[in-house]
Coordinates of C-alpha atoms in Angstrom, one line a residue:
Chain A
M1 CA -25.2 7.9 -16.7
S2 CA -27.7 7.5 -14.1
L3 CA -27.1 5.5 -10.3
D4 CA -30.6 4.3 -8.6
V5 CA -30.4 3.0 -5.1
S6 CA -33.2 1.5 -4.1
N7 CA -34.0 -0.1 -0.3
L8 CA -30.3 -1.1 -0.6
S9 CA -29.6 -3.1 2.8
F10 CA -26.2 -5.2 3.6
S11 CA -24.4 -6.7 6.7
Y12 CA -21.3 -8.4 6.7
T13 CA -22.1 -11.6 8.3
K14 CA -25.9 -12.6 9.0
E15 CA -26.2 -12.3 12.7
S16 CA -24.3 -9.0 12.6
R17 CA -25.8 -5.6 12.6
L18 CA -27.2 -3.5 9.1
V19 CA -25.0 -1.9 8.3
L20 CA -26.8 0.1 5.4
N21 CA -30.6 -0.4 6.3
G22 CA -32.8 0.4 3.7
V23 CA -30.7 3.2 1.5
S24 CA -32.7 5.1 -1.4
F25 CA -31.5 7.2 -3.4
S26 CA -30.8 8.2 -7.2
A27 CA -28.1 10.6 -9.2
K28 CA -27.8 11.3 -12.8
S29 CA -25.4 13.1 -14.8
G30 CA -23.6 16.1 -13.8
D31 CA -24.3 16.0 -9.9
L32 CA -21.7 16.1 -7.4
L33 CA -23.2 14.3 -4.5
A34 CA -21.8 14.3 -0.9
V35 CA -21.8 11.9 1.2
L36 CA -22.1 13.2 5.0
G37 CA -21.9 11.3 8.0
P38 CA -19.8 9.9 10.7
N39 CA -17.0 7.4 11.2
G40 CA -18.5 4.0 10.5
V41 CA -22.0 4.7 9.3
G42 CA -21.6 2.5 6.1
K43 CA -20.8 5.2 3.9
S44 CA -17.6 3.0 2.2
T45 CA -20.0 -0.1 2.8
L46 CA -22.2 1.7 0.2
F47 CA -19.6 2.2 -1.7
R48 CA -18.2 -0.7 -2.1
C49 CA -21.6 -1.9 -3.2
I50 CA -21.7 0.1 -5.8
L51 CA -18.5 -0.9 -7.2
G52 CA -19.6 -4.3 -7.1
F53 CA -17.1 -5.4 -4.5
L54 CA -19.9 -6.4 -2.5
T55 CA -22.4 -8.5 -3.8
N56 CA -25.1 -10.3 -0.9
Y57 CA -26.6 -7.1 -0.3
S58 CA -30.1 -6.8 -0.5
G59 CA -32.0 -4.4 -2.3
Q60 CA -31.3 -3.6 -6.0
I61 CA -28.2 -1.1 -7.3
Q62 CA -28.8 0.3 -11.1
L63 CA -26.5 1.7 -13.5
N64 CA -28.1 3.3 -16.8
G65 CA -31.1 1.0 -15.3
I66 CA -29.5 -2.6 -15.1
D67 CA -29.0 -4.3 -12.8
L68 CA -25.5 -4.4 -10.9
K69 CA -25.6 -8.1 -10.0
K70 CA -25.9 -9.0 -13.7
L71 CA -22.4 -7.4 -15.1
D72 CA -19.2 -8.6 -14.3
S73 CA -16.4 -6.4 -12.9
R74 CA -15.2 -5.6 -16.5
S75 CA -18.3 -3.8 -17.4
I76 CA -19.0 -2.4 -14.3
A77 CA -15.3 -0.5 -14.8
R78 CA -16.6 0.5 -17.7
M79 CA -19.3 2.6 -16.3
V80 CA -17.8 2.9 -12.4
A81 CA -14.5 4.5 -12.0
Y82 CA -12.8 4.4 -8.0
I83 CA -10.6 6.6 -6.8
P84 CA -9.4 5.7 -3.3
Q85 CA -7.9 7.7 -0.7
S86 CA -4.4 8.3 -1.8
T87 CA -2.6 6.6 0.5
Y88 CA 1.6 6.3 0.3
P89 CA 2.2 3.8 -1.9
V90 CA 4.2 0.9 -1.2
F91 CA 5.9 0.7 -5.5
N92 CA 6.9 3.6 -6.3
F93 CA 5.6 3.5 -9.7
A94 CA 6.3 6.6 -11.9
V95 CA 2.7 8.9 -12.6
L96 CA 2.6 8.1 -15.7
D97 CA 2.7 4.1 -15.6
L98 CA 0.1 4.6 -12.7
V99 CA -2.6 6.8 -14.8
L100 CA -1.8 4.1 -17.7
M101 CA -3.4 1.9 -15.5
G102 CA -6.6 3.1 -15.5
M103 CA -7.1 1.6 -19.7
T104 CA -6.4 -1.5 -18.2
N105 CA -10.4 -2.6 -19.5
Q106 CA -9.7 -1.3 -22.6
I107 CA -6.4 -3.3 -23.2
R108 CA -5.9 -6.9 -24.2
L109 CA -5.3 -9.7 -21.0
L110 CA -2.1 -10.2 -22.3
G111 CA -1.4 -6.6 -23.9
E112 CA 0.4 -3.5 -23.1
P113 CA 0.0 0.1 -23.5
K114 CA 0.7 1.6 -26.5
A115 CA 1.7 5.5 -27.9
E116 CA -1.9 6.0 -28.2
H117 CA -2.5 5.0 -24.3
V118 CA 0.0 6.9 -23.4
E119 CA -1.2 10.1 -25.1
K120 CA -4.7 9.9 -23.6
A121 CA -3.1 9.7 -20.2
L122 CA -0.9 12.5 -20.7
K123 CA -4.2 14.2 -22.2
A124 CA -5.6 13.8 -18.9
M125 CA -2.7 14.7 -17.1
K126 CA -2.5 17.9 -19.2
S127 CA -6.8 18.8 -17.8
L128 CA -5.7 18.0 -14.3
G129 CA -2.4 19.6 -14.9
I130 CA 0.1 17.2 -13.5
D131 CA 1.1 16.4 -17.1
K132 CA 4.9 17.5 -15.9
L133 CA 5.1 14.8 -13.2
K134 CA 4.7 11.9 -15.9
N135 CA 8.2 10.2 -15.4
A136 CA 8.0 11.6 -10.8
G137 CA 7.5 8.6 -9.2
Y138 CA 4.2 8.4 -7.0
A139 CA 5.7 8.6 -3.6
E140 CA 7.3 11.3 -4.2
I141 CA 4.4 14.0 -5.3
S142 CA 2.8 15.8 -2.7
G143 CA -0.8 15.0 -1.6
G144 CA -2.9 16.5 -3.6
E145 CA -1.2 15.5 -6.6
R146 CA -1.4 12.1 -5.9
Q147 CA -5.1 12.6 -5.4
L148 CA -5.2 14.3 -8.5
A149 CA -3.2 11.5 -10.9
L150 CA -5.6 8.7 -9.2
I151 CA -8.4 11.1 -10.2
A152 CA -6.7 10.6 -13.6
R153 CA -6.5 7.3 -13.9
A154 CA -10.0 7.2 -13.4
L155 CA -10.1 9.9 -16.4
V156 CA -8.9 7.6 -18.4
Q157 CA -11.2 4.9 -17.5
D158 CA -13.9 6.4 -19.3
A159 CA -16.7 5.6 -16.6
K160 CA -18.9 8.3 -16.2
I161 CA -19.7 7.9 -12.8
L162 CA -16.6 8.7 -10.4
I163 CA -16.7 7.3 -6.9
M164 CA -14.7 9.1 -4.5
D165 CA -14.0 7.9 -0.9
E166 CA -12.7 11.3 1.0
P167 CA -10.8 12.7 -1.8
T168 CA -9.5 15.4 0.3
A169 CA -8.7 13.3 3.5
N170 CA -4.6 13.6 4.0
L171 CA -4.6 17.0 2.3
D172 CA -3.6 20.1 3.5
Y173 CA -6.4 23.2 3.4
G174 CA -4.8 24.6 -0.1
N175 CA -4.7 21.4 -1.7
Q176 CA -8.4 20.6 -0.3
I177 CA -9.9 23.4 -1.9
R178 CA -8.0 22.8 -5.3
V179 CA -8.8 19.5 -5.3
M180 CA -12.8 20.1 -4.8
R181 CA -12.7 22.8 -7.3
R182 CA -11.7 20.0 -10.0
I183 CA -14.3 17.7 -8.8
R184 CA -16.8 20.2 -9.6
K185 CA -15.6 21.2 -13.1
L186 CA -15.7 17.0 -13.8
A187 CA -19.2 17.1 -12.6
D188 CA -19.7 20.7 -14.9
A189 CA -18.8 18.5 -17.5
G190 CA -20.9 15.8 -17.6
Y191 CA -19.8 13.3 -14.6
L192 CA -21.8 11.4 -12.1
I193 CA -19.9 11.8 -8.8
I194 CA -20.2 10.4 -5.7
L195 CA -17.9 11.5 -2.8
S196 CA -17.6 11.1 1.4
T197 CA -16.5 14.2 3.0
H198 CA -16.6 15.4 6.6
N199 CA -16.2 18.8 6.2
P200 CA -20.0 20.1 5.6
E201 CA -18.5 23.3 4.2
H202 CA -17.0 20.8 0.8
A203 CA -20.6 20.2 0.3
F204 CA -21.6 24.2 0.5
L205 CA -19.1 24.9 -2.2
Y206 CA -18.9 22.1 -4.2
A207 CA -22.2 20.1 -4.3
N208 CA -25.3 20.3 -5.5
R209 CA -26.8 17.4 -4.0
V210 CA -26.0 15.9 -0.2
L211 CA -27.1 12.2 1.4
V212 CA -26.4 12.5 4.8
I213 CA -26.0 9.1 6.5
K214 CA -26.3 7.5 10.1
D215 CA -26.5 4.1 11.2
G216 CA -26.7 2.8 7.7
C217 CA -29.9 5.1 7.2
V218 CA -30.1 8.2 5.0
I219 CA -31.6 10.2 7.2
A220 CA -31.6 13.4 4.9
D221 CA -31.3 13.6 0.9
G222 CA -31.3 17.3 -0.8
I223 CA -29.5 20.5 -1.5
P224 CA -27.0 20.9 0.9
S225 CA -27.9 25.1 1.4
A226 CA -31.4 24.1 2.0
D227 CA -30.9 21.0 3.4
L228 CA -28.2 21.1 5.4
T229 CA -28.9 23.0 8.5
A230 CA -27.1 23.6 11.6
E231 CA -29.4 21.4 13.5
L232 CA -28.8 18.1 11.0
I233 CA -25.2 18.5 11.1
G234 CA -25.4 18.6 15.1
T235 CA -27.5 15.7 15.4
V236 CA -25.4 13.6 12.8
Y237 CA -21.8 14.6 14.6
G238 CA -23.1 15.8 17.7
V239 CA -21.5 18.6 18.5
K240 CA -22.9 21.8 17.9
V241 CA -22.4 24.4 14.7
H242 CA -24.0 27.5 13.4
V243 CA -24.5 27.7 10.0
D244 CA -24.5 30.8 8.6
D245 CA -24.8 33.1 5.1
Y246 CA -21.5 34.3 4.0
Q247 CA -21.7 37.2 1.4
N248 CA -18.7 37.7 -1.4
I249 CA -18.6 39.0 -5.4
A250 CA -19.2 35.1 -6.5
G251 CA -22.3 35.9 -4.0
V252 CA -24.1 34.4 -1.2
H253 CA -22.6 30.7 -0.2
K254 CA -23.1 29.2 3.3
I255 CA -20.5 28.4 6.1
C256 CA -20.5 26.3 8.9
V257 CA -18.3 27.0 12.0
P258 CA -18.2 24.3 15.4
V259 CA -19.4 26.3 18.3
D260 CA -18.1 25.1 21.7
T261 CA -18.6 27.6 24.3
D262 CA -18.6 25.5 27.1
Y263 CA -15.4 23.5 27.3
S264 CA -16.5 21.2 29.6
D265 CA -16.2 17.5 28.1
N266 CA -20.0 16.5 28.6
A267 CA -21.6 20.2 27.2
D268 CA -23.2 18.3 24.7
D269 CA -24.4 14.9 26.7
Chain B
M1 CA 0.3 21.6 -8.2
T2 CA 2.9 23.0 -6.1
D3 CA 6.5 23.3 -7.5
N4 CA 8.0 20.4 -6.6
S5 CA 11.7 19.1 -7.5
A6 CA 10.3 16.1 -9.5
D7 CA 8.4 18.2 -12.4
D8 CA 9.9 17.6 -15.8
R9 CA 12.0 14.8 -14.8
K10 CA 14.0 13.0 -17.2
L11 CA 13.9 8.9 -17.0
P12 CA 16.8 7.0 -16.8
N13 CA 18.0 5.1 -20.1
Y14 CA 16.6 2.2 -19.2
K15 CA 17.9 0.5 -22.5
L16 CA 21.6 0.6 -21.8
R17 CA 21.3 -0.3 -18.8
F18 CA 19.9 -3.8 -19.4
L19 CA 22.6 -3.8 -22.3
I20 CA 25.2 -3.5 -20.0
L21 CA 23.1 -6.2 -17.4
L22 CA 23.0 -8.2 -20.8
I23 CA 26.9 -8.2 -21.5
L24 CA 27.6 -8.1 -17.4
T25 CA 25.7 -12.0 -17.9
V26 CA 27.7 -13.1 -21.0
I27 CA 31.2 -12.0 -19.5
C28 CA 30.4 -14.1 -16.6
I29 CA 29.4 -17.0 -18.5
F30 CA 32.9 -17.2 -20.2
V31 CA 34.2 -16.5 -16.4
S32 CA 32.3 -19.4 -15.5
F33 CA 33.7 -21.8 -17.9
A34 CA 37.0 -21.0 -17.4
V35 CA 36.8 -21.2 -13.3
G36 CA 37.2 -24.9 -11.3
R37 CA 39.7 -27.1 -10.3
F38 CA 40.7 -28.3 -14.1
S39 CA 42.0 -25.5 -15.4
L40 CA 40.4 -24.2 -19.0
D41 CA 41.3 -20.3 -20.4
I42 CA 38.5 -18.7 -21.7
S43 CA 39.8 -18.2 -25.3
T44 CA 39.8 -22.4 -25.4
A45 CA 36.5 -22.5 -24.0
A46 CA 35.1 -19.9 -26.7
A47 CA 37.1 -21.3 -29.5
L48 CA 35.8 -24.3 -28.7
M49 CA 31.8 -23.5 -27.9
Y50 CA 32.7 -22.3 -31.8
V51 CA 33.6 -24.9 -33.4
K52 CA 30.6 -27.6 -31.2
I53 CA 28.3 -24.5 -32.5
V54 CA 29.5 -24.5 -36.1
S55 CA 29.6 -28.1 -36.5
M56 CA 26.2 -28.5 -35.7
F57 CA 25.5 -27.3 -38.6
D58 CA 28.3 -28.2 -41.1
P59 CA 28.9 -31.5 -40.8
H60 CA 32.2 -31.4 -42.2
V61 CA 33.6 -29.3 -39.5
V62 CA 35.2 -32.0 -36.5
L63 CA 36.1 -31.3 -32.9
A64 CA 39.6 -31.6 -32.9
Q65 CA 40.8 -30.6 -29.5
N66 CA 42.0 -32.0 -26.6
Y67 CA 39.2 -34.7 -25.4
A68 CA 39.8 -33.4 -21.5
D69 CA 39.1 -29.9 -22.3
Y70 CA 36.0 -30.7 -24.7
S71 CA 34.7 -33.3 -21.5
V72 CA 35.2 -30.6 -18.9
L73 CA 33.1 -27.5 -20.5
F74 CA 30.1 -29.7 -22.4
N75 CA 29.5 -32.2 -19.8
I76 CA 30.4 -30.3 -16.4
R77 CA 30.9 -27.0 -16.9
L78 CA 27.9 -26.0 -19.6
P79 CA 25.2 -28.0 -17.6
R80 CA 25.8 -26.5 -14.7
V81 CA 26.3 -22.9 -16.2
I82 CA 23.3 -23.4 -18.0
A83 CA 21.3 -24.5 -14.5
A84 CA 22.5 -22.0 -12.7
L85 CA 21.0 -19.2 -15.6
L86 CA 17.5 -20.9 -15.4
V87 CA 17.4 -21.3 -12.0
G88 CA 18.3 -17.8 -11.0
A89 CA 16.2 -16.4 -13.7
A90 CA 13.4 -18.9 -12.2
L91 CA 13.7 -17.8 -8.4
S92 CA 13.8 -13.9 -9.2
V93 CA 10.7 -14.0 -11.3
A94 CA 8.6 -15.6 -9.1
G95 CA 10.2 -13.3 -6.1
A96 CA 9.2 -11.0 -8.4
A97 CA 5.7 -11.5 -9.1
Y98 CA 4.8 -12.5 -5.5
Q99 CA 6.2 -9.2 -4.0
G100 CA 3.9 -7.6 -7.1
M101 CA 0.3 -9.9 -5.6
F102 CA 1.4 -9.5 -2.0
Q103 CA 2.0 -5.6 -2.3
N104 CA 4.8 -6.5 -0.4
P105 CA 8.7 -6.4 -1.1
L106 CA 9.8 -8.2 1.1
V107 CA 8.0 -11.5 0.2
S108 CA 10.4 -14.4 -1.2
P109 CA 8.7 -17.2 -3.8
D110 CA 8.9 -19.8 -0.9
I111 CA 6.6 -17.8 1.1
L112 CA 3.7 -19.8 0.6
G113 CA 5.5 -23.2 1.1
A114 CA 7.2 -24.4 -2.1
S115 CA 10.6 -24.5 -0.7
A116 CA 9.3 -26.4 2.7
G117 CA 7.1 -28.9 0.9
A118 CA 9.8 -29.6 -1.8
G119 CA 12.4 -30.4 1.7
F120 CA 10.0 -32.2 2.5
G121 CA 9.5 -34.2 -0.2
A122 CA 13.4 -34.6 -1.1
A123 CA 13.8 -36.0 2.1
V124 CA 11.1 -38.7 2.0
A125 CA 12.7 -39.9 -1.0
I126 CA 15.9 -40.1 0.5
L127 CA 14.5 -42.0 3.1
L128 CA 13.2 -44.6 0.9
G129 CA 16.6 -44.8 -0.8
L130 CA 15.6 -43.6 -3.9
G131 CA 18.0 -42.4 -7.0
S132 CA 18.8 -38.8 -7.4
T133 CA 15.8 -38.5 -10.4
D134 CA 13.7 -39.6 -7.7
I135 CA 14.5 -37.1 -5.5
M136 CA 13.6 -34.3 -8.0
I137 CA 10.1 -35.5 -8.5
F138 CA 9.6 -36.0 -4.8
A139 CA 10.8 -32.6 -4.3
F140 CA 8.7 -31.0 -6.9
F141 CA 5.6 -32.8 -5.8
G142 CA 6.3 -31.8 -2.1
G143 CA 6.8 -28.2 -3.8
L144 CA 3.1 -27.9 -5.3
A145 CA 1.3 -30.0 -2.5
A146 CA 2.4 -27.2 0.0
V147 CA 1.7 -24.4 -2.3
G148 CA -1.8 -26.2 -3.4
G149 CA -2.6 -26.3 0.6
A150 CA -1.6 -23.0 1.7
Y151 CA -3.9 -22.2 -1.5
G152 CA -6.3 -24.3 -0.6
V153 CA -6.6 -22.9 3.1
S154 CA -7.0 -19.6 2.1
L155 CA -9.7 -19.8 -0.1
L156 CA -11.4 -21.7 2.1
S157 CA -10.8 -19.1 5.2
K158 CA -12.7 -15.8 5.0
G159 CA -11.2 -12.4 5.5
P160 CA -9.0 -10.4 3.0
S161 CA -7.9 -13.0 0.9
T162 CA -3.8 -12.1 0.6
L163 CA -3.1 -12.1 4.2
S164 CA -5.0 -15.3 4.4
M165 CA -2.8 -16.5 2.0
V166 CA 0.6 -15.3 3.5
L167 CA -1.3 -17.2 6.9
A168 CA -2.1 -20.4 5.1
G169 CA 1.5 -20.3 3.7
I170 CA 3.5 -19.9 6.8
L171 CA 1.5 -22.8 8.6
V172 CA 1.9 -24.6 5.0
S173 CA 5.5 -24.5 5.5
S174 CA 5.8 -24.9 10.0
L175 CA 3.4 -28.1 8.6
F176 CA 6.0 -29.6 6.2
S177 CA 8.6 -28.5 8.2
A178 CA 7.4 -30.5 11.0
G179 CA 7.4 -33.2 8.9
L180 CA 11.3 -33.0 7.6
S181 CA 12.3 -32.9 11.3
Y182 CA 10.6 -36.1 11.9
I183 CA 12.2 -37.7 8.7
K184 CA 15.6 -36.3 10.2
L185 CA 14.9 -38.1 13.5
V186 CA 14.6 -41.4 12.3
A187 CA 17.0 -40.9 9.5
D188 CA 20.0 -43.3 9.5
T189 CA 22.8 -40.9 10.7
T190 CA 25.5 -42.0 8.6
N191 CA 24.1 -42.0 4.8
E192 CA 20.4 -40.2 4.9
L193 CA 20.8 -37.7 7.6
P194 CA 24.0 -36.3 5.5
A195 CA 22.2 -36.7 2.2
I196 CA 19.5 -34.5 3.7
T197 CA 21.3 -31.9 5.4
Y198 CA 23.3 -31.4 2.1
W199 CA 20.2 -31.6 -0.2
L200 CA 18.9 -28.8 2.2
M201 CA 22.0 -26.7 1.7
G202 CA 21.2 -26.2 -1.7
S203 CA 24.1 -26.8 -4.2
L204 CA 24.8 -26.7 -8.2
A205 CA 27.4 -28.8 -7.8
S206 CA 26.0 -32.4 -10.0
M207 CA 23.9 -30.8 -12.5
T208 CA 23.7 -32.8 -15.1
W209 CA 22.4 -32.2 -18.5
M210 CA 19.8 -34.4 -17.2
H211 CA 18.7 -32.1 -15.0
V212 CA 18.4 -29.2 -17.5
I213 CA 16.5 -31.2 -19.4
Y214 CA 14.2 -31.9 -16.9
V215 CA 14.0 -28.5 -15.7
L216 CA 13.9 -26.2 -18.7
P217 CA 10.0 -26.6 -19.8
I218 CA 8.3 -26.2 -16.6
I219 CA 10.3 -23.4 -16.1
L220 CA 9.5 -22.1 -19.6
I221 CA 6.2 -22.6 -18.8
G222 CA 6.3 -20.8 -15.8
L223 CA 8.1 -18.0 -17.3
I224 CA 5.8 -17.4 -20.2
P225 CA 2.7 -16.4 -18.9
L226 CA 4.3 -14.2 -16.8
F227 CA 6.3 -12.8 -19.4
L228 CA 2.8 -12.3 -21.1
L229 CA 1.0 -11.0 -18.1
K230 CA 3.9 -8.5 -16.7
W231 CA 2.1 -5.2 -17.5
R232 CA -1.1 -6.9 -15.2
I233 CA 1.3 -7.4 -12.6
N234 CA 1.2 -4.0 -12.3
I235 CA -2.4 -3.3 -11.4
L236 CA -2.2 -6.8 -8.8
T237 CA -0.1 -4.5 -6.6
L238 CA -2.7 -1.5 -6.4
G239 CA -4.6 -4.3 -4.2
E240 CA -7.5 -6.2 -4.4
D241 CA -10.4 -3.2 -4.4
E242 CA -8.5 -1.1 -7.2
A243 CA -7.7 -4.1 -9.1
R244 CA -11.4 -5.1 -9.2
S245 CA -12.0 -1.5 -9.6
L246 CA -10.0 -1.4 -12.9
G247 CA -12.1 -4.2 -14.3
V248 CA -9.4 -6.7 -13.6
N249 CA -10.5 -10.7 -12.7
T250 CA -8.2 -10.5 -9.4
G251 CA -8.8 -13.9 -8.2
L252 CA -8.1 -15.6 -11.7
L253 CA -5.0 -13.4 -12.1
R254 CA -3.6 -14.1 -8.7
L255 CA -4.2 -17.7 -9.2
A256 CA -2.3 -17.3 -12.7
V257 CA 0.6 -15.5 -10.8
I258 CA 0.4 -18.6 -8.4
V259 CA 0.8 -21.1 -11.1
C260 CA 3.4 -19.8 -12.4
A261 CA 5.6 -19.0 -9.2
T262 CA 5.0 -22.2 -7.6
L263 CA 6.6 -24.0 -10.8
L264 CA 9.3 -21.7 -11.2
T265 CA 10.3 -22.4 -7.8
A266 CA 9.3 -25.8 -7.0
A267 CA 10.7 -26.7 -10.2
S268 CA 14.5 -24.5 -9.6
V269 CA 14.1 -26.4 -5.7
S270 CA 14.0 -29.7 -6.6
I271 CA 17.1 -29.8 -8.8
T272 CA 19.3 -27.6 -7.0
G273 CA 18.2 -27.5 -3.5
V274 CA 17.3 -24.7 -1.0
I275 CA 18.4 -21.7 -2.3
G276 CA 17.2 -19.1 -0.4
W277 CA 17.7 -14.8 -0.7
V278 CA 18.2 -14.9 -4.7
G279 CA 14.2 -13.9 -5.0
L280 CA 14.5 -11.7 -1.9
V281 CA 17.4 -9.6 -2.8
I282 CA 17.4 -9.5 -7.1
P283 CA 13.9 -8.0 -7.3
H284 CA 15.0 -5.1 -5.2
F285 CA 17.6 -4.3 -7.2
A286 CA 16.0 -4.6 -10.3
R287 CA 13.4 -1.6 -8.6
M288 CA 16.5 0.3 -7.9
A289 CA 17.9 0.3 -11.4
F290 CA 14.6 0.1 -13.7
G291 CA 12.0 1.4 -11.4
C292 CA 8.7 -0.3 -10.6
D293 CA 6.8 -1.3 -13.6
Y294 CA 7.0 -4.9 -14.4
R295 CA 6.8 -4.5 -18.2
R296 CA 10.7 -3.8 -17.3
I297 CA 10.9 -5.7 -13.4
I298 CA 10.3 -9.2 -15.6
P299 CA 12.9 -9.4 -18.1
V300 CA 15.4 -7.4 -15.7
S301 CA 14.8 -10.2 -12.9
V302 CA 15.8 -13.3 -15.3
V303 CA 18.6 -11.4 -16.9
M304 CA 19.9 -10.1 -13.7
G305 CA 18.8 -13.3 -11.4
A306 CA 20.8 -15.4 -13.8
C307 CA 23.7 -13.6 -13.7
F308 CA 23.7 -13.3 -9.7
L309 CA 23.2 -17.0 -9.1
L310 CA 26.2 -18.0 -11.7
A311 CA 28.5 -15.4 -9.9
V312 CA 27.9 -16.4 -6.8
D313 CA 28.4 -20.0 -8.2
D314 CA 31.6 -19.4 -9.3
C315 CA 32.9 -18.1 -5.8
A316 CA 31.0 -21.3 -4.5
R317 CA 33.2 -23.0 -6.8
T318 CA 36.4 -21.1 -5.9
M319 CA 36.5 -19.7 -2.8
A320 CA 37.8 -23.4 -0.5
T321 CA 39.2 -26.6 -1.7
I322 CA 35.6 -28.4 -0.8
E323 CA 33.1 -26.5 -2.6
V324 CA 30.9 -24.8 -0.6
P325 CA 26.8 -25.3 -0.6
I326 CA 25.2 -22.2 -2.3
G327 CA 22.4 -21.7 -0.7
I328 CA 24.9 -20.6 2.1
L329 CA 26.7 -18.9 0.6
T330 CA 23.8 -16.8 -1.2
A331 CA 22.5 -16.4 2.9
F332 CA 25.5 -14.4 3.8
L333 CA 25.3 -11.8 0.8
G334 CA 21.3 -12.1 1.2
A335 CA 21.3 -11.7 5.4
P336 CA 23.1 -8.2 5.0
I337 CA 21.1 -6.8 2.4
F338 CA 17.7 -7.7 3.9
A339 CA 19.1 -6.4 6.6
Y340 CA 19.9 -3.3 4.9
L341 CA 15.8 -3.1 3.2
L342 CA 14.4 -3.4 6.6
I343 CA 16.4 -0.8 7.9
T344 CA 15.6 1.6 5.1
G345 CA 12.0 0.4 5.1
G346 CA 12.2 -1.7 1.7
R347 CA 11.4 1.6 -0.7
H348 CA 13.0 2.6 -3.5

């Protein structure tokens, strides 16, 4: 599976500014690509283009070498799955019923899930450790479990590209790490994962690729440990940070801490 | 992940609950045969029904009953009971489908203006001095026109489609309400105005076989696709982006739901007048007892809505010496329930 984005530009109306301005990057199976950038720089717009929600972009998006514009939503759904932020739901579906919805593109228009679909859903839930929650209400489980349920729904969709919009937003510290660890394992199993995050440490710990976006342009594309420097993070987010090596039994990895020695408001301006 | 009391939870016995609901409905039907000004006990009604059914298949069996009993049961009460069942089912399913589609449990079947349009259509027919069949037809097409207008406006507008649909529904409803007010203003106050006012209150009092035969095919045309698409409606509840990412053509599916729900609502309102609250409240009860899955919600709404409206109609017939319009009664029951839903946030 491969994803190639070349020279992608997008604006919501003809007169308004470009939300994406000449974005290019490629990714392949096994990649966990972390997209960093402040709020409103076009991360979500980029995802919406790749998912086929927004079609009036210029440039090209290719899935496995096929132009996205030539695919209908059903075909896109076979290749790309979307994992939204876990929000509190309006309707309190049982977790199993929610996961079953991932198989929409494998069920006839007037059909309903059968035993084989239920089995597949339970298998995916088991691989994420949430099979015991099958009858629990989606509104009653924790934020981390909700995120895992959404991931299970994406897995049964049989798409090999997973797009995740800030999968760790709204999660407590422990759940952030547990969810990221599951996501890394999925990349190791051959999925192509693109996720947005505001936490450089998640990129350091789990991503093998990082894409930094500012004002609709890609300003860095590389390996987190080498290319995600303190200077870059500082420029993108407008704060001072310190990036350092941290040695533990697993090896050396990078850590990122904000530096705030001056408590006056204008320190960074 | 974390320990949770929701682990390994057993699902309630939905089949048993559905069976109880069905039995309750059957009891309700037989009680409805018996209640009313003319006394007819349940056993006589049951015997008459039995003989009637047998005589349809065996020409040797002849109905040898008191003619008044027969006439009250088959010409007055039976069409009324069937109409109540059909209208209750239709409004509830339409409400359930719209609530899913708009991802909002506080939506009712006339959200896109079906009732306002039907009310306007009926008022026009009454003003023109037309008969009850024409009033029905005018009301039906008035309802369709209102929803068509709302859908058209929402297609032409930019922005999130469900939000623009709700706004377009409000717009069209207020337009038709204004039209209705104008008709009331110019209507003659001795005959036409009371007729319009009474029609708007909603009533099952004048149901005949003609109404049932007219409304049945339209309700079936609206109901059957929703039954077949019931699992897909689940996916619409996720919202535009998620539904599309799962490979669903949301525009077409939404249009199918709107067409079906509008046929159900317009057909119901055209024979009974405006009966509010049923379509809002029944889907809630359905969700409370049967969960959110539309594979259960659609059939449960049919039975529960049918049973509820029939029971309320029985109250309407027996509560006072003059018959209370059912639209008033459903509002009396519906408003406190709606308050409860608002206070609890409408979530279950």
